[in-house]
mmCIF file of C-alpha atoms in Angstrom:
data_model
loop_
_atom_site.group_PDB
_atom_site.id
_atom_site.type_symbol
_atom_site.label_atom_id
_atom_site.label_comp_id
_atom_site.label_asym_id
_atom_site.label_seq_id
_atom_site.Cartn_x
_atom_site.Cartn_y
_atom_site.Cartn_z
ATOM 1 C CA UNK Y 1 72.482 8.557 40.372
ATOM 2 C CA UNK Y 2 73.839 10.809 37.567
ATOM 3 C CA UNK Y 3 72.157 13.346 39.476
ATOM 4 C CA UNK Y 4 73.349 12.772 42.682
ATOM 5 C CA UNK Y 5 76.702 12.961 41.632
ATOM 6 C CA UNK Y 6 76.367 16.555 40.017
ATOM 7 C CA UNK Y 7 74.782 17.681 43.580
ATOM 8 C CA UNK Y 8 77.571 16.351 45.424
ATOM 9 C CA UNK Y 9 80.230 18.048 43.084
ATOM 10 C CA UNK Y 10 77.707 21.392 43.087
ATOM 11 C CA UNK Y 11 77.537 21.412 47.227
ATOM 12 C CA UNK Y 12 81.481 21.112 46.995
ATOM 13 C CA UNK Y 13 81.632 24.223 45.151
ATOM 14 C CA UNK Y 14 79.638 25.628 47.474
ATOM 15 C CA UNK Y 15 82.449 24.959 50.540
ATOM 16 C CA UNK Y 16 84.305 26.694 47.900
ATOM 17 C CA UNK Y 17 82.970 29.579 48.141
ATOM 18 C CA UNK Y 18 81.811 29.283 51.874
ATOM 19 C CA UNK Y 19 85.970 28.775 52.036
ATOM 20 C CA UNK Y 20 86.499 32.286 50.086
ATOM 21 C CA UNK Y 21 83.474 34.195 52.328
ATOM 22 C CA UNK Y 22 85.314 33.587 55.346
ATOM 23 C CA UNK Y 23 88.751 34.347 53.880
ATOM 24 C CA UNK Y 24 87.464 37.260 52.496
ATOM 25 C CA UNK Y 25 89.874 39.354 52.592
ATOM 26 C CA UNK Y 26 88.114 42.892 51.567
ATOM 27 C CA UNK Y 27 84.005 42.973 52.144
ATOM 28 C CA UNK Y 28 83.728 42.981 48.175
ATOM 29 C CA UNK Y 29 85.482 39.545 48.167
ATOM 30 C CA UNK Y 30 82.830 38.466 50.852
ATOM 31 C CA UNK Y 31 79.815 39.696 48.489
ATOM 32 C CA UNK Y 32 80.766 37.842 45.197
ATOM 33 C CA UNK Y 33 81.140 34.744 47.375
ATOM 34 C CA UNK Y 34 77.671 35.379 48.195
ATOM 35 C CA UNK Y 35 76.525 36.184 45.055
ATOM 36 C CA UNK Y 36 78.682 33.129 43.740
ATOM 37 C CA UNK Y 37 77.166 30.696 46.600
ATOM 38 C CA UNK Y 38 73.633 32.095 45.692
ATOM 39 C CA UNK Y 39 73.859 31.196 42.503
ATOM 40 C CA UNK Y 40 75.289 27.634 43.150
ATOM 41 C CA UNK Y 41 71.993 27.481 45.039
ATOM 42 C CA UNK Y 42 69.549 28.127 42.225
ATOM 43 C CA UNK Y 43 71.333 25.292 40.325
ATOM 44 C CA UNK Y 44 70.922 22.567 43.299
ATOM 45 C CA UNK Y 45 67.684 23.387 43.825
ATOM 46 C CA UNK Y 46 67.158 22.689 39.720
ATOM 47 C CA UNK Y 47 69.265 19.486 40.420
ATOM 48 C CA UNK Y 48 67.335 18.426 43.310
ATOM 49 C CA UNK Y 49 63.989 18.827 41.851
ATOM 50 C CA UNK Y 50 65.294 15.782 39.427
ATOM 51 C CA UNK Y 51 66.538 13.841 41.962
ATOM 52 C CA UNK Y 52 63.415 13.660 44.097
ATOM 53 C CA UNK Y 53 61.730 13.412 40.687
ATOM 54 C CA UNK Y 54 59.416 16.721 41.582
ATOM 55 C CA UNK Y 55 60.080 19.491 39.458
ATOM 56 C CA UNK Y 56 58.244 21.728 41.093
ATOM 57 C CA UNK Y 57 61.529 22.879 42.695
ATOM 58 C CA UNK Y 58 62.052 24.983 39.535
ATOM 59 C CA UNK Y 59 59.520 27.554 40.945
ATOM 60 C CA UNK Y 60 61.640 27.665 44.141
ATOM 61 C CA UNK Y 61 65.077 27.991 42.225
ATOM 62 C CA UNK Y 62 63.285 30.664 40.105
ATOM 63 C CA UNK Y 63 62.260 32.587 43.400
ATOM 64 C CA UNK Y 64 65.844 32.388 44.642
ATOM 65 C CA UNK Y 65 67.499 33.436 41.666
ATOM 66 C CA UNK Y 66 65.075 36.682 41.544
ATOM 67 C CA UNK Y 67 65.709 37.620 45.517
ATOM 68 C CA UNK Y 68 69.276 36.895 44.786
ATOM 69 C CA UNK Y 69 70.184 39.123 42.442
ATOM 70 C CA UNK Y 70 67.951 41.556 44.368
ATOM 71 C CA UNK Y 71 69.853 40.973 47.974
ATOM 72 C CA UNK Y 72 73.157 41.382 46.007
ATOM 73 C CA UNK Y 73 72.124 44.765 44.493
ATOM 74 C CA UNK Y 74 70.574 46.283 47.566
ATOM 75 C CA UNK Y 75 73.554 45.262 49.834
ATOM 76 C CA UNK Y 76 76.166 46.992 47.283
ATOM 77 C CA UNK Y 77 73.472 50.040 46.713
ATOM 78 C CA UNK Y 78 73.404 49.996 51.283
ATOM 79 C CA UNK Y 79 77.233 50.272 50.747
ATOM 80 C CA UNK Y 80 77.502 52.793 48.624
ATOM 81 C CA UNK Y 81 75.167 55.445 49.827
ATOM 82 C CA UNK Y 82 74.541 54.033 52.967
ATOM 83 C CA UNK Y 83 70.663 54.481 52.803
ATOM 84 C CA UNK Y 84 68.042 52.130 50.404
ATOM 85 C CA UNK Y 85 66.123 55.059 49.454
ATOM 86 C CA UNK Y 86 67.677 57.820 47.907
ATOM 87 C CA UNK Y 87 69.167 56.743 44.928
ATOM 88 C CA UNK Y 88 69.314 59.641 42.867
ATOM 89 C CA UNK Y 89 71.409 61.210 45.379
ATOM 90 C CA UNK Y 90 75.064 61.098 44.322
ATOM 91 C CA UNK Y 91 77.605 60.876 47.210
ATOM 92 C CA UNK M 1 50.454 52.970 25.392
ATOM 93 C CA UNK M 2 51.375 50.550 22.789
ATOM 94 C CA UNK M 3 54.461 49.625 25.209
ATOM 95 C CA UNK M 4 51.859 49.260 28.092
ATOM 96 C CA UNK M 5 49.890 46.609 26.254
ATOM 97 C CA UNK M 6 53.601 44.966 24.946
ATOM 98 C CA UNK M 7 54.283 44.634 28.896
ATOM 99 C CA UNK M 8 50.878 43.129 29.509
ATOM 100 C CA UNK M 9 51.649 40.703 26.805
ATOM 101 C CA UNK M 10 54.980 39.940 28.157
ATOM 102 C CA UNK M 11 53.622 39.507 31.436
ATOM 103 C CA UNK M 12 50.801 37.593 30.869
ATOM 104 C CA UNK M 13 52.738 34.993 28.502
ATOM 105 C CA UNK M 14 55.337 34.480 31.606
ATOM 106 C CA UNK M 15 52.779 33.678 33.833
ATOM 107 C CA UNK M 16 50.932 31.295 31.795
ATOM 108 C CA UNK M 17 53.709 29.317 31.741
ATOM 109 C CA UNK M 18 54.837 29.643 34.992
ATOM 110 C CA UNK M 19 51.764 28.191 35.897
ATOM 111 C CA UNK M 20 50.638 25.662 34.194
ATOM 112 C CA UNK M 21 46.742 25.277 35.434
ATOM 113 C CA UNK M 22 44.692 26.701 32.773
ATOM 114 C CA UNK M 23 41.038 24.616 34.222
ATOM 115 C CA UNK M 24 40.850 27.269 37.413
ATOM 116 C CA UNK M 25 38.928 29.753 36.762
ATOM 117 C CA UNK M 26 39.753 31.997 40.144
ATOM 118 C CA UNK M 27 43.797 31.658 39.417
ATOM 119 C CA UNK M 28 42.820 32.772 36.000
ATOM 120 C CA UNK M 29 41.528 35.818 37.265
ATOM 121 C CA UNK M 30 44.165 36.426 39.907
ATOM 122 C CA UNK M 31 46.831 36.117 37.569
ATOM 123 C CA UNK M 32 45.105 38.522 35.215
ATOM 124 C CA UNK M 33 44.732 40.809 37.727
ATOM 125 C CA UNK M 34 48.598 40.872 38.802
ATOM 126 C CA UNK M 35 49.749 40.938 35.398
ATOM 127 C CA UNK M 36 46.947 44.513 35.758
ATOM 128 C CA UNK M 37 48.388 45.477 38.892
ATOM 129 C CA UNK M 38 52.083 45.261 37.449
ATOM 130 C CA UNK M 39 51.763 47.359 34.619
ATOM 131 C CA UNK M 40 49.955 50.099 36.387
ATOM 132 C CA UNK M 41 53.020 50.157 38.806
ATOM 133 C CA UNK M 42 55.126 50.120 36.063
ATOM 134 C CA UNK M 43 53.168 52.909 34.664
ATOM 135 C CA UNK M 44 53.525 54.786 37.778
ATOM 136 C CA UNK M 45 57.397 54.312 38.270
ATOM 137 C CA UNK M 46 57.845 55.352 34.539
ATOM 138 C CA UNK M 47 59.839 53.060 33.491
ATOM 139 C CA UNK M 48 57.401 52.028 30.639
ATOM 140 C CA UNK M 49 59.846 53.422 28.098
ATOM 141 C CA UNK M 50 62.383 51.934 25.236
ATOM 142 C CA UNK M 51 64.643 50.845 28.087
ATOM 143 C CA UNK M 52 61.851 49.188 30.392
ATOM 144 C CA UNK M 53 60.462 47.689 27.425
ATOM 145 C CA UNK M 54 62.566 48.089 24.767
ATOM 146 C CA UNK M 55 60.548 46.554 21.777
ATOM 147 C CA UNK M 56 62.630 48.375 19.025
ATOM 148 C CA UNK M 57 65.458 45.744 19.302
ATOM 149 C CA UNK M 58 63.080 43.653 17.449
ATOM 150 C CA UNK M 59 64.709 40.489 15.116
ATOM 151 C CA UNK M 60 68.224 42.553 15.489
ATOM 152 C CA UNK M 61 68.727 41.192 19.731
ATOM 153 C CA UNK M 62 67.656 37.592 18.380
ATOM 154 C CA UNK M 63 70.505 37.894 15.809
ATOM 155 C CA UNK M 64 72.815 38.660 18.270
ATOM 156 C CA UNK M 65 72.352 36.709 20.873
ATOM 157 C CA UNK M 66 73.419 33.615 19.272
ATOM 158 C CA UNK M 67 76.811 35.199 18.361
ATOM 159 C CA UNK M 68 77.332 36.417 21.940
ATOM 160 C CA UNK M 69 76.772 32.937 23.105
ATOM 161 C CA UNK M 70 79.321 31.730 20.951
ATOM 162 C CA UNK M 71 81.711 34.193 22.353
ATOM 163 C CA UNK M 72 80.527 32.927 25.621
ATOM 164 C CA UNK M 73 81.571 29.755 25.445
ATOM 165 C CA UNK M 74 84.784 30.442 23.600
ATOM 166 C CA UNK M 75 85.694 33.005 26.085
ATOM 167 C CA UNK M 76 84.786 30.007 29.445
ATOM 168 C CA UNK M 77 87.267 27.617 27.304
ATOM 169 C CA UNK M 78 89.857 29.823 27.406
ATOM 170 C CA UNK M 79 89.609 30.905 30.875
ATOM 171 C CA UNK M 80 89.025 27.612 31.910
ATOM 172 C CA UNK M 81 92.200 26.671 30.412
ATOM 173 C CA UNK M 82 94.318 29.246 32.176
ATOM 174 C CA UNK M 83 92.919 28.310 35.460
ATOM 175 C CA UNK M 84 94.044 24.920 35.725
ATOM 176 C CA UNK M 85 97.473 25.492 35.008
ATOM 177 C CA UNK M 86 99.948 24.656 37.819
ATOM 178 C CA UNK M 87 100.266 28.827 37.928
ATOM 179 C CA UNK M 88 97.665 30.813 37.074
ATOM 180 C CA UNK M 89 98.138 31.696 33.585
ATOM 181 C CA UNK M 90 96.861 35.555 34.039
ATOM 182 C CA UNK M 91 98.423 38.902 33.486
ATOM 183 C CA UNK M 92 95.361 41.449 34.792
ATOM 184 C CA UNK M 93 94.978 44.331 32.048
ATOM 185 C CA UNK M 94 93.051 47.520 32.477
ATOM 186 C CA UNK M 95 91.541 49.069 29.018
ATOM 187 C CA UNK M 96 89.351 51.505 28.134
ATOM 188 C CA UNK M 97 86.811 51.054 25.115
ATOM 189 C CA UNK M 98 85.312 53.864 23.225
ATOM 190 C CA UNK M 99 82.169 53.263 23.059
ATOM 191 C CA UNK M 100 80.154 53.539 19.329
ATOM 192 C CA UNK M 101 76.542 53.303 20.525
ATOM 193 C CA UNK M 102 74.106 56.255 20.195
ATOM 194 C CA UNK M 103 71.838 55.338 22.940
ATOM 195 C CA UNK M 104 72.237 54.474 26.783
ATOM 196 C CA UNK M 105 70.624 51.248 26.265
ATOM 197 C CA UNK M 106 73.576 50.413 23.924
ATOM 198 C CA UNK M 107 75.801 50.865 25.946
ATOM 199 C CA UNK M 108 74.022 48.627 28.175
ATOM 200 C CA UNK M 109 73.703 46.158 26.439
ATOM 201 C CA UNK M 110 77.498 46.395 25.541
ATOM 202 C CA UNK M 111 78.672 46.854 28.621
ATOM 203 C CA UNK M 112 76.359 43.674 29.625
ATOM 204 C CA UNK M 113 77.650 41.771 27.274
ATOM 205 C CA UNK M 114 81.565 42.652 28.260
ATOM 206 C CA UNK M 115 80.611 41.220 31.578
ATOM 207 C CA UNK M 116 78.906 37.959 30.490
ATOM 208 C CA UNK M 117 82.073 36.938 28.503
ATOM 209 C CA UNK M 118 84.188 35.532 31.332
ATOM 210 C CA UNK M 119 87.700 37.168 31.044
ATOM 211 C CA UNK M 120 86.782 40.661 30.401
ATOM 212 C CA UNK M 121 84.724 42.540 33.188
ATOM 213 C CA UNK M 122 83.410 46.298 32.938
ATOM 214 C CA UNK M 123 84.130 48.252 35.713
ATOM 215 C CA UNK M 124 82.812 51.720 35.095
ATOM 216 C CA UNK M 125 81.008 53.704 31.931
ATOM 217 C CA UNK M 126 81.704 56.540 31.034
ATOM 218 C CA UNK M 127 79.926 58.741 28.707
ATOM 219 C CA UNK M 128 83.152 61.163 27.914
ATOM 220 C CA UNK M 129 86.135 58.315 28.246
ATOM 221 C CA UNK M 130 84.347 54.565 27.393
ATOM 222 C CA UNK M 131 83.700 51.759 28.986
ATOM 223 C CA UNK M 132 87.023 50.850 31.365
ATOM 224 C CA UNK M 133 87.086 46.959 31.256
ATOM 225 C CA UNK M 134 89.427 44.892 33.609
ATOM 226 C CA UNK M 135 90.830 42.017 31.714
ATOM 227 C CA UNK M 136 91.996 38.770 32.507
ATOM 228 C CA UNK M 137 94.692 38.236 29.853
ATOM 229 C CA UNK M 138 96.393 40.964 27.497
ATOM 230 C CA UNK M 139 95.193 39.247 24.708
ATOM 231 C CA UNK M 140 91.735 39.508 26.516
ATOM 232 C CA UNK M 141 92.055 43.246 26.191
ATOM 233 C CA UNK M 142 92.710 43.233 23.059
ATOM 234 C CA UNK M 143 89.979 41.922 21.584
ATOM 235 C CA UNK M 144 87.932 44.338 23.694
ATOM 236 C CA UNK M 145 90.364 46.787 21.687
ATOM 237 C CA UNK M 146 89.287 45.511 18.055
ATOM 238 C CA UNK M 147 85.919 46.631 18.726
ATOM 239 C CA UNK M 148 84.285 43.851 17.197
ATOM 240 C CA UNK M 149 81.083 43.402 19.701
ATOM 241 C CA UNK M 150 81.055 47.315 19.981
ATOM 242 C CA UNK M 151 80.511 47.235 16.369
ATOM 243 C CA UNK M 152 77.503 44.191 16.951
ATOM 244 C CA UNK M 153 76.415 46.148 19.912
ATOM 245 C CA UNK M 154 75.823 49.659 17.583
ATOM 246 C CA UNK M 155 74.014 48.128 14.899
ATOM 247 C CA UNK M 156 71.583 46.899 17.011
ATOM 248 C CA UNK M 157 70.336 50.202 17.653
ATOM 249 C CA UNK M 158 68.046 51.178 14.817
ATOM 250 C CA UNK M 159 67.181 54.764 14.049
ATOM 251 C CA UNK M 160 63.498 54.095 15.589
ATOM 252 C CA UNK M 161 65.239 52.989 18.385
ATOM 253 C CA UNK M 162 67.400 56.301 18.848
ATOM 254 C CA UNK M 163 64.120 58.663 17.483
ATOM 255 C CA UNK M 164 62.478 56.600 20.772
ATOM 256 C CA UNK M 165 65.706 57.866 23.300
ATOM 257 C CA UNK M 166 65.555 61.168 22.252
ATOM 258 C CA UNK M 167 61.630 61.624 22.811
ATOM 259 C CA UNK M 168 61.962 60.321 26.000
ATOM 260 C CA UNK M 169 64.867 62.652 27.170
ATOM 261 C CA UNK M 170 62.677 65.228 26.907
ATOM 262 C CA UNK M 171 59.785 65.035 27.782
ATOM 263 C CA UNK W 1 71.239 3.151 28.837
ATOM 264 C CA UNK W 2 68.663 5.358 26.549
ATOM 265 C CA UNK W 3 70.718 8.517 24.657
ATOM 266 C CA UNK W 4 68.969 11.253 26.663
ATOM 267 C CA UNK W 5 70.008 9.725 29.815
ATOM 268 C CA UNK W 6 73.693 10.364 28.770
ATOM 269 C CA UNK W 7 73.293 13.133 26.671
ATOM 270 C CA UNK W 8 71.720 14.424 29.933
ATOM 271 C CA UNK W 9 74.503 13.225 32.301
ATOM 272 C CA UNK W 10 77.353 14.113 30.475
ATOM 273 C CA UNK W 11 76.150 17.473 30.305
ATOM 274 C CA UNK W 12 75.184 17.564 33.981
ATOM 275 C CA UNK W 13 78.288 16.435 35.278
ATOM 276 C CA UNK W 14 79.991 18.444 33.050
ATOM 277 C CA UNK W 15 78.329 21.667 34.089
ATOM 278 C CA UNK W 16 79.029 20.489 37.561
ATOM 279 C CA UNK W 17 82.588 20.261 37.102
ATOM 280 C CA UNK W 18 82.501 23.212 35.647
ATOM 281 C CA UNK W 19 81.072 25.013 38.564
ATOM 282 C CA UNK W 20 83.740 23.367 40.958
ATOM 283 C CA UNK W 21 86.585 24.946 38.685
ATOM 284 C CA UNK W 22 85.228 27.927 38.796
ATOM 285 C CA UNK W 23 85.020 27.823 42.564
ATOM 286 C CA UNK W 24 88.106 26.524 42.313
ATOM 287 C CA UNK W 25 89.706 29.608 40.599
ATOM 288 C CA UNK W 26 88.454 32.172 43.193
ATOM 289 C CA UNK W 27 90.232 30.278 46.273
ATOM 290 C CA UNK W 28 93.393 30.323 43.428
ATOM 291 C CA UNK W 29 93.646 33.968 42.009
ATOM 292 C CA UNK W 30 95.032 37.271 43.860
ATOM 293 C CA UNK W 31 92.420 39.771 44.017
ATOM 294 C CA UNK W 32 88.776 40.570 43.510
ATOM 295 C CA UNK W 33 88.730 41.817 40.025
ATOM 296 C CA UNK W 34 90.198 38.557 39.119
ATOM 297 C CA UNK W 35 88.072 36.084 41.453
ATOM 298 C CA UNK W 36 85.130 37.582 39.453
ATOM 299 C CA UNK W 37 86.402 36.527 36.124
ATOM 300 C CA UNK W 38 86.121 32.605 37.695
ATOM 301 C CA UNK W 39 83.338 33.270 39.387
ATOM 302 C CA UNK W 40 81.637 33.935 36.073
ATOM 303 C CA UNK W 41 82.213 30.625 34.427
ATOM 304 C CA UNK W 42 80.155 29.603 37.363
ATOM 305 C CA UNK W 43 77.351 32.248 35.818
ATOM 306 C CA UNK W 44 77.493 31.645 32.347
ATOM 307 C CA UNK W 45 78.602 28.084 30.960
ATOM 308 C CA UNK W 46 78.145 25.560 33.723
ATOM 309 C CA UNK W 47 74.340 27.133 34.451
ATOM 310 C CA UNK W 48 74.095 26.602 30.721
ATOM 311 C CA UNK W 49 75.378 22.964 30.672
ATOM 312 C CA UNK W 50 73.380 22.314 33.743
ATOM 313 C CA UNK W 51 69.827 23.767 32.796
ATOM 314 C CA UNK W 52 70.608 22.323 29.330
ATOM 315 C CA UNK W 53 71.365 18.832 30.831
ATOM 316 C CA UNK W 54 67.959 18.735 33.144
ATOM 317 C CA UNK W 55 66.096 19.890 30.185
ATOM 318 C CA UNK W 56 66.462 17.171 27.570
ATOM 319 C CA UNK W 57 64.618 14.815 30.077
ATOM 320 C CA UNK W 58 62.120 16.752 30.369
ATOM 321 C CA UNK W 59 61.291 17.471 26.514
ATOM 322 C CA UNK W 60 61.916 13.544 26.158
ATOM 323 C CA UNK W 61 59.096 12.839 27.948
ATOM 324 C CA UNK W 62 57.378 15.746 26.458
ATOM 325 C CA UNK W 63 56.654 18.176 29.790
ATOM 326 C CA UNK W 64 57.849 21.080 27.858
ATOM 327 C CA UNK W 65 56.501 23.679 30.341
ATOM 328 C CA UNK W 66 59.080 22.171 32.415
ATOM 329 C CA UNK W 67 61.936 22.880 29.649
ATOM 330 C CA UNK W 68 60.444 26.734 29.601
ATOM 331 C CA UNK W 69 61.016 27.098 33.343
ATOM 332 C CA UNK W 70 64.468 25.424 32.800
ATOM 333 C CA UNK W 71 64.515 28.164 29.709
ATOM 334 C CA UNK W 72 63.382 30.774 32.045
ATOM 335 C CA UNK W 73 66.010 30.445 34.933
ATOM 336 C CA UNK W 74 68.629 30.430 32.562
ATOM 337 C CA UNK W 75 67.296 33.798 31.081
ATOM 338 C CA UNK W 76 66.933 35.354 34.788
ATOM 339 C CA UNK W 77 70.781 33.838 35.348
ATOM 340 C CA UNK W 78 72.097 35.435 32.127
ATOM 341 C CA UNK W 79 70.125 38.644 32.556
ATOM 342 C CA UNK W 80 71.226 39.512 35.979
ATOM 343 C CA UNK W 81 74.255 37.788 36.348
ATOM 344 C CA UNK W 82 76.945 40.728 34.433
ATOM 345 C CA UNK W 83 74.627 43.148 36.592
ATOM 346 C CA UNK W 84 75.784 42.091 39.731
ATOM 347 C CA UNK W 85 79.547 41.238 38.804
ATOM 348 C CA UNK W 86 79.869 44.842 37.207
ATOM 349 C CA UNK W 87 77.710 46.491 40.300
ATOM 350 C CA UNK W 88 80.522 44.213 42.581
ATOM 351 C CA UNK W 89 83.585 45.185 40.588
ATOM 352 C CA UNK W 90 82.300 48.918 40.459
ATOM 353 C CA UNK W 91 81.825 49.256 44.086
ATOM 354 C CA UNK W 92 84.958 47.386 44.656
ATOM 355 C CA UNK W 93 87.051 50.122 42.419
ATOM 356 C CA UNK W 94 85.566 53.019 43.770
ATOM 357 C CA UNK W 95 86.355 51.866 47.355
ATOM 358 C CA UNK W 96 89.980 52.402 46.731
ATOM 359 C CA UNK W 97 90.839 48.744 45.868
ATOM 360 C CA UNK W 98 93.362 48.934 43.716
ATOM 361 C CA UNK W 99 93.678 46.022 40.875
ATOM 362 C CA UNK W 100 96.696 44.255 40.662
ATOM 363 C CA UNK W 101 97.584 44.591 37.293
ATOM 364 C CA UNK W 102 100.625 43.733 35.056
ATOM 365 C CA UNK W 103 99.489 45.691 32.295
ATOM 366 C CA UNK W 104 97.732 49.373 32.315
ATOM 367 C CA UNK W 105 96.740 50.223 29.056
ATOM 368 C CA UNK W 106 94.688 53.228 30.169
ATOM 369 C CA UNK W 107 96.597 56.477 31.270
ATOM 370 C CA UNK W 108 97.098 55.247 34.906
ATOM 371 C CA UNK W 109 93.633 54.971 36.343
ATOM 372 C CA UNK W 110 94.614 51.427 37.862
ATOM 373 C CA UNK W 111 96.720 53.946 40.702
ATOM 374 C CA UNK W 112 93.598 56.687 40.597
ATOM 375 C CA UNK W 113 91.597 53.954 41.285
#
């Protein structure tokens, strides 16, 4: 019950930040609220583990929180030198 | 190679508990093998050094940490605070912070922990002109200015730790 | 009610309000630099209150490889969380975007920006 409460006010957060994606204004805005909404993610999935009493969905929220970080990084790193390989080239 | 077999030991430990089945012997071995497998790549990429594993920090990280999560939550209660004004209580300030550690992974690690404390963000480093940190508040910025977790940030590095850096520069 | 069921709740909700303020505060403030000041609350003390919340449950009833995992995220939040802000806030000043500020206290590198 608890629970379900602190998913509800977690998924609201989440329009939050769906709200600020498509506002944007500049792409960087547009990342963080990915980032942000990623995030949020990892800490419903801990929350709904509880709530369907299986916390197994820790593995999952680990997972996400990993390829997070890891989307977040490459898409700034494709910005930035417009290629995912080089990276000791400097522009 | 002592680092290799610290990584190994890291590794392993993680996915023990990640696990959780210890009465199989085939994951055993699978796991084992991965745990193999990742330290060879490791080995590979080179990044088995003080910054990939960076065992020097030793009982000096564990001392900090609790002190930086103190200034964690102390820094969330005061942003917290200024967000739910009617306005916005901000006032944006731009700083730059000299920076007193020796090694790279000090400055890391400072720059790191800059970032974690909501409030003040790091924006770019520097080695010549510091660490330029974007602040939420002028009083933000100045306690970036009093140099108080640069100071916590420097002694972490011990001289093993900057013998380490400067072996590994050259190779 | 037992004590670690609202020990457990309070802190839940709490890191869930949390969350939602931060949230909150990027819809609120002007520019990007500043959205990722709120959008770090959301990154360092609601995960904290959350994880922290879920965990006492779990030691309760004495699954403490549970609490590690819990543990675990949190370290993987903490770790890479300033990583991404400062990789977001660096690519955002060196594409030009100037920060609104109302202070400089650097020689004018808000304007180079």
């Amino acid at each position: 019950m608890i629970y379900g409460v602190a998913a509800l006010g977690l998924l609201v957060a989440m329009l939050f930040a769906i709200i600020r994606a498509l506002l944007g204004p500049t792409l960087m805005d547009r990342v963080m609220a990915a980032n942000m909404f990623g995030t949020k993610t990892v800490l419903l999935l801990a929350v709904m583990g509880y709530l369907a009493g299986r916390p197994e969905f820790l593995d999952l929220a680990l997972v996400y929180a990993l390829m997070n970080f890891i989307s977040i990084i490459a898409v700034l790193k494709y910005f930035r030198y417009r290629d995912l390989g080089q990276s000791r080239v400097r522009s | 190679m002592g680092r290799a077999l610290g990584l190994l030991v890291v590794l392993a430990a993680t996915w023990l508990l990640l696990s959780g089945i210890y009465d199989h012997a085939l994951l055993f071995w699978l796991g084992a093998a991965s745990c193999l497998l990742c330290v060879l790549i490791a080995w590979r990429m080179d990044v088995v050094d003080h910054e990939g594993t960076p065992l020097e920090l030793g009982w000096r990280i564990i001392v900090y940490w609790p002190w930086l999560f103190i200034e964690i939550v102390k820094a969330n209660i005061d942003v917290i605070r200024r967000l739910l004004r009617a306005n916005p209580d901000i006032s944006p300030t731009l700083v730059r912070s000299r920076t007193m550690q020796r090694t790279d992974l000090g400055r890391v690690i400072y720059a790191n922990s800059i970032t974690l404390t909501p409030g003040t963000l790091s924006i770019d480093i520097d080695d010549g002109k510091g660490i330029l940190v974007h602040s939420l508040s002028r009083e933000g910025a100045e306690g970036v200015l009093s140099d108080d977790m640069n100071r916590r940030c420097a002694a972490l590095e011990s001289d093993r730790l900057h013998r380490r850096a400067q072996e590994d520069q050259t190779p | 009610m037992d004590w670690h069921v609202i020990a457990s709740g309070v802190l839940v909700i709490s890191g869930a309000f949390l969350t939602v303020v931060g949230a909150y505060g990027t819809l609120r403030l002007p520019d990007v630099y500043t959205r990722l000041h709120a959008a770090s609350i959301t990154d360092t003390l609601a995960t904290f209150l959350v994880l922290a919340g879920l965990a006492i449950p779990s030691l309760v009833a004495g699954e403490w490889l549970i609490a590690v995992k819990l543990l675990l995220v949190l370290i993987f939040l903490w770790f890479t969380s300033p990583i991404a802000s400062y990789s977001i806030g660096h690519a955002a000043f060196f594409a030009a975007q100037k920060p609104k500020l109302d202070h400089d206290l650097t020689d004018g590198e808000g304007d180079k920006a």
